[in-house]
Every structure is written in structure tokens, then in C-alpha cells.
Amino acid sequence: MAAPASYTETTFKTYLHGRLGSLASVLKWNVADGSYNEAVNDALLAYGTADITTVSGAANINLLRAYGRYFLWKSVAEATVNEIDYTHADSGATYKHSQIHKQAKDMMNTAAADIAALGGDISGYEVTAYDIEYTDDMYTALDASIDADNEWRRV
């Protein structure tokens, strides 16, 4: 099987559906009912395009797929956050939705690492931290004026 050279929204949703495997049935997700629409929208926005057909080339396709996996698992985590663990009354089978939620979060982290390794970014913004030094510290005089042990002091 050859690697994909391009995607349509439907073929990309089919790719994401396949990544869920049997979990798609548990969640009752399918391509036709729009279960993957928001994950695809988020992946396209994070990639930086509104038109999936403009994404081409192996490196770009690989990055788009990584974004898709990230937002797919984010969608799963969001869908399972309120689910509870329960035991089926008739069969006694135990369903641990908390495990699905935890696995989805773990898979999000894996996809985020894939995105970073491919040169992408999921943060949506950049943060730079700077050290701040005051040349005229307003507390210097206050600290000097406090001399009793029971008075308030700056720690």
C-alpha cells in the first residue's frame, strides 16, 4: 500500500476513524454522522490551512496526520471525561470508561511528541519568560523601617 499523497476531508476522517479501531464502535462514532468533523477542523487550523487539498508532500502529510491524531484523541478525552465505570447487570461485565479517558490523554501526549518531532506546534502561541529586576525597589525603605519582631515584615 502506498502512502497517501493527499487527502480529502472524507478520506482524512476515514483515516482518523481507522486509528480508533474498535473504540469507534464503543463510542458509537462514524464518519457519516460527523463524529470527526471538529477533530479535522482543529487539525486543519493547527496546520495552518482551511483547505485540506492544499496539503501535499510526504512531510506535510505526515504533520497533518500527527495533528489529526492529536485532535482525535483530544476529542475522545473530551467525550469520555464524564463517563463512569460500571458493571453490566445481566452479564457482570465491567466497563472502565476511566481507562478510555486515561488512554486518550496518553495518546494525546504521544501525538504531541510526534508533532514536535515533525516541527509542528500545538500550543497556538509562543511564550517567552524574562527575569525582572527592579532598580528602585519600593520595599527597601519599608524593610528598613520594620525593626520589631512582632511587626509585619516582607519575607
Short mmCIF file of C-alpha atoms in Angstrom, two decimals:
data_model
loop_
_atom_site.label_atom_id
_atom_site.label_comp_id
_atom_site.label_asym_id
_atom_site.label_seq_id
_atom_site.Cartn_x
_atom_site.Cartn_y
_atom_site.Cartn_z
CA MET A 1 0.00 0.00 0.00
CA ALA A 2 1.36 3.39 -0.97
CA ALA A 3 1.48 6.26 1.50
CA PRO A 4 -1.19 8.91 0.88
CA ALA A 5 -0.09 11.82 -1.29
CA SER A 6 -3.15 13.91 -0.46
CA TYR A 7 -6.43 13.82 1.42
CA THR A 8 -9.99 14.98 1.07
CA GLU A 9 -11.90 15.70 4.27
CA THR A 10 -13.74 12.39 3.90
CA THR A 11 -10.59 10.32 3.38
CA PHE A 12 -8.92 12.08 6.32
CA LYS A 13 -11.93 11.34 8.54
CA THR A 14 -11.72 7.72 7.39
CA TYR A 15 -8.05 7.68 8.39
CA LEU A 16 -8.94 9.00 11.87
CA HIS A 17 -11.80 6.51 12.20
CA GLY A 18 -9.35 3.72 11.46
CA ARG A 19 -6.97 5.00 14.14
CA LEU A 20 -9.65 4.44 16.77
CA GLY A 21 -10.14 0.82 15.76
CA SER A 22 -12.75 -0.95 17.89
CA LEU A 23 -13.00 2.09 20.18
CA ALA A 24 -15.01 3.81 17.44
CA SER A 25 -17.78 1.24 17.99
CA VAL A 26 -17.66 1.73 21.77
CA LEU A 27 -18.03 5.48 21.30
CA LYS A 28 -20.60 4.98 18.52
CA TRP A 29 -18.57 7.23 16.21
CA ASN A 30 -18.60 7.02 12.44
CA VAL A 31 -17.56 9.17 9.53
CA ALA A 32 -21.05 9.73 8.13
CA ASP A 33 -22.59 11.29 11.25
CA GLY A 34 -19.90 13.93 11.72
CA SER A 35 -18.11 12.38 14.68
CA TYR A 36 -14.74 13.51 13.32
CA ASN A 37 -15.68 16.95 11.96
CA GLU A 38 -14.26 19.01 14.81
CA ALA A 39 -11.06 16.97 15.07
CA VAL A 40 -10.49 17.59 11.35
CA ASN A 41 -11.29 21.31 11.70
CA ASP A 42 -8.89 21.65 14.64
CA ALA A 43 -6.16 19.72 12.79
CA LEU A 44 -6.51 21.95 9.73
CA LEU A 45 -6.44 25.12 11.81
CA ALA A 46 -3.40 23.96 13.75
CA TYR A 47 -1.67 23.00 10.49
CA GLY A 48 -2.47 26.46 9.12
CA THR A 49 -4.88 25.80 6.26
CA ALA A 50 -8.62 25.78 5.74
CA ASP A 51 -8.40 23.57 2.64
CA ILE A 52 -7.13 20.04 3.15
CA THR A 53 -6.48 19.60 -0.56
CA THR A 54 -3.63 22.13 -0.37
CA VAL A 55 -1.60 19.83 1.88
CA SER A 56 0.85 17.81 -0.18
CA GLY A 57 4.27 16.25 0.12
CA ALA A 58 5.25 13.48 2.48
CA ALA A 59 6.50 15.75 5.29
CA ASN A 60 3.36 17.91 5.22
CA ILE A 61 1.02 14.91 5.05
CA ASN A 62 2.86 13.35 7.99
CA LEU A 63 2.49 16.54 10.04
CA LEU A 64 -1.22 16.82 9.16
CA ARG A 65 -1.73 13.21 10.25
CA ALA A 66 0.01 13.93 13.57
CA TYR A 67 -2.25 16.95 14.13
CA GLY A 68 -5.22 14.76 13.24
CA ARG A 69 -4.22 12.10 15.78
CA TYR A 70 -3.72 14.73 18.48
CA PHE A 71 -7.15 16.28 17.97
CA LEU A 72 -8.77 12.88 17.53
CA TRP A 73 -7.54 11.77 20.96
CA LYS A 74 -8.43 15.17 22.41
CA SER A 75 -11.98 14.60 21.15
CA VAL A 76 -12.03 11.14 22.73
CA ALA A 77 -10.77 12.56 26.03
CA GLU A 78 -13.45 15.25 25.95
CA ALA A 79 -16.15 12.70 25.09
CA THR A 80 -15.19 10.40 27.96
CA VAL A 81 -14.46 12.91 30.71
CA ASN A 82 -17.92 12.50 32.29
CA GLU A 83 -18.28 8.77 31.65
CA ILE A 84 -18.41 6.48 34.65
CA ASP A 85 -17.18 2.94 35.24
CA TYR A 86 -19.97 0.42 35.63
CA THR A 87 -20.78 -3.28 35.75
CA HIS A 88 -23.44 -4.62 33.39
CA ALA A 89 -26.28 -6.04 35.47
CA ASP A 90 -27.01 -9.10 33.30
CA SER A 91 -23.56 -10.19 32.19
CA GLY A 92 -21.47 -8.87 35.06
CA ALA A 93 -19.03 -7.38 32.57
CA THR A 94 -17.16 -4.33 33.84
CA TYR A 95 -16.74 -1.28 31.62
CA LYS A 96 -13.98 1.08 32.64
CA HIS A 97 -14.56 4.34 30.81
CA SER A 98 -11.95 5.98 33.01
CA GLN A 99 -9.37 3.76 31.30
CA ILE A 100 -10.51 5.02 27.89
CA HIS A 101 -10.14 8.60 29.11
CA LYS A 102 -6.66 7.95 30.53
CA GLN A 103 -5.54 6.18 27.36
CA ALA A 104 -6.87 9.04 25.22
CA LYS A 105 -4.83 11.52 27.25
CA ASP A 106 -1.74 9.31 26.92
CA MET A 107 -2.27 9.09 23.16
CA MET A 108 -2.65 12.90 23.02
CA ASN A 109 0.79 13.19 24.62
CA THR A 110 2.23 10.72 22.11
CA ALA A 111 0.73 12.68 19.21
CA ALA A 112 2.00 15.97 20.69
CA ALA A 113 5.52 14.50 20.78
CA ASP A 114 5.10 13.39 17.15
CA ILE A 115 4.02 16.92 16.19
CA ALA A 116 7.03 18.45 17.94
CA ALA A 117 9.40 15.95 16.30
CA LEU A 118 7.97 16.94 12.90
CA GLY A 119 8.50 20.65 13.59
CA GLY A 120 4.89 21.47 14.42
CA ASP A 121 3.39 23.10 17.47
CA ILE A 122 0.09 22.56 19.27
CA SER A 123 0.31 25.46 21.66
CA GLY A 124 -1.07 28.01 19.22
CA TYR A 125 1.12 30.71 20.71
CA GLU A 126 4.63 31.30 21.93
CA VAL A 127 5.55 32.30 25.45
CA THR A 128 8.83 33.91 26.40
CA ALA A 129 9.71 34.43 30.06
CA TYR A 130 12.03 37.20 31.16
CA ASP A 131 13.66 37.86 34.50
CA ILE A 132 12.63 41.18 36.00
CA GLU A 133 15.00 43.28 38.08
CA TYR A 134 13.94 46.42 39.89
CA THR A 135 16.46 49.20 40.09
CA ASP A 136 14.36 51.18 42.57
CA ASP A 137 12.79 48.62 44.93
CA MET A 138 9.89 50.32 46.72
CA TYR A 139 10.14 47.86 49.61
CA THR A 140 13.70 48.77 50.62
CA ALA A 141 12.60 51.69 52.80
CA LEU A 142 9.71 49.68 54.26
CA ASP A 143 12.02 46.79 55.17
CA ALA A 144 14.42 49.17 56.88
CA SER A 145 11.60 50.73 58.91
CA ILE A 146 10.49 47.38 60.40
CA ASP A 147 12.61 46.62 63.39
CA ALA A 148 10.33 44.90 65.93
CA ASP A 149 9.96 41.09 65.82
CA ASN A 150 6.18 41.20 66.10
CA GLU A 151 5.63 43.61 63.22
CA TRP A 152 4.81 42.63 59.67
CA ARG A 153 7.86 42.07 57.51
CA ARG A 154 8.47 41.18 53.90
CA VAL A 155 9.70 37.59 53.60
#
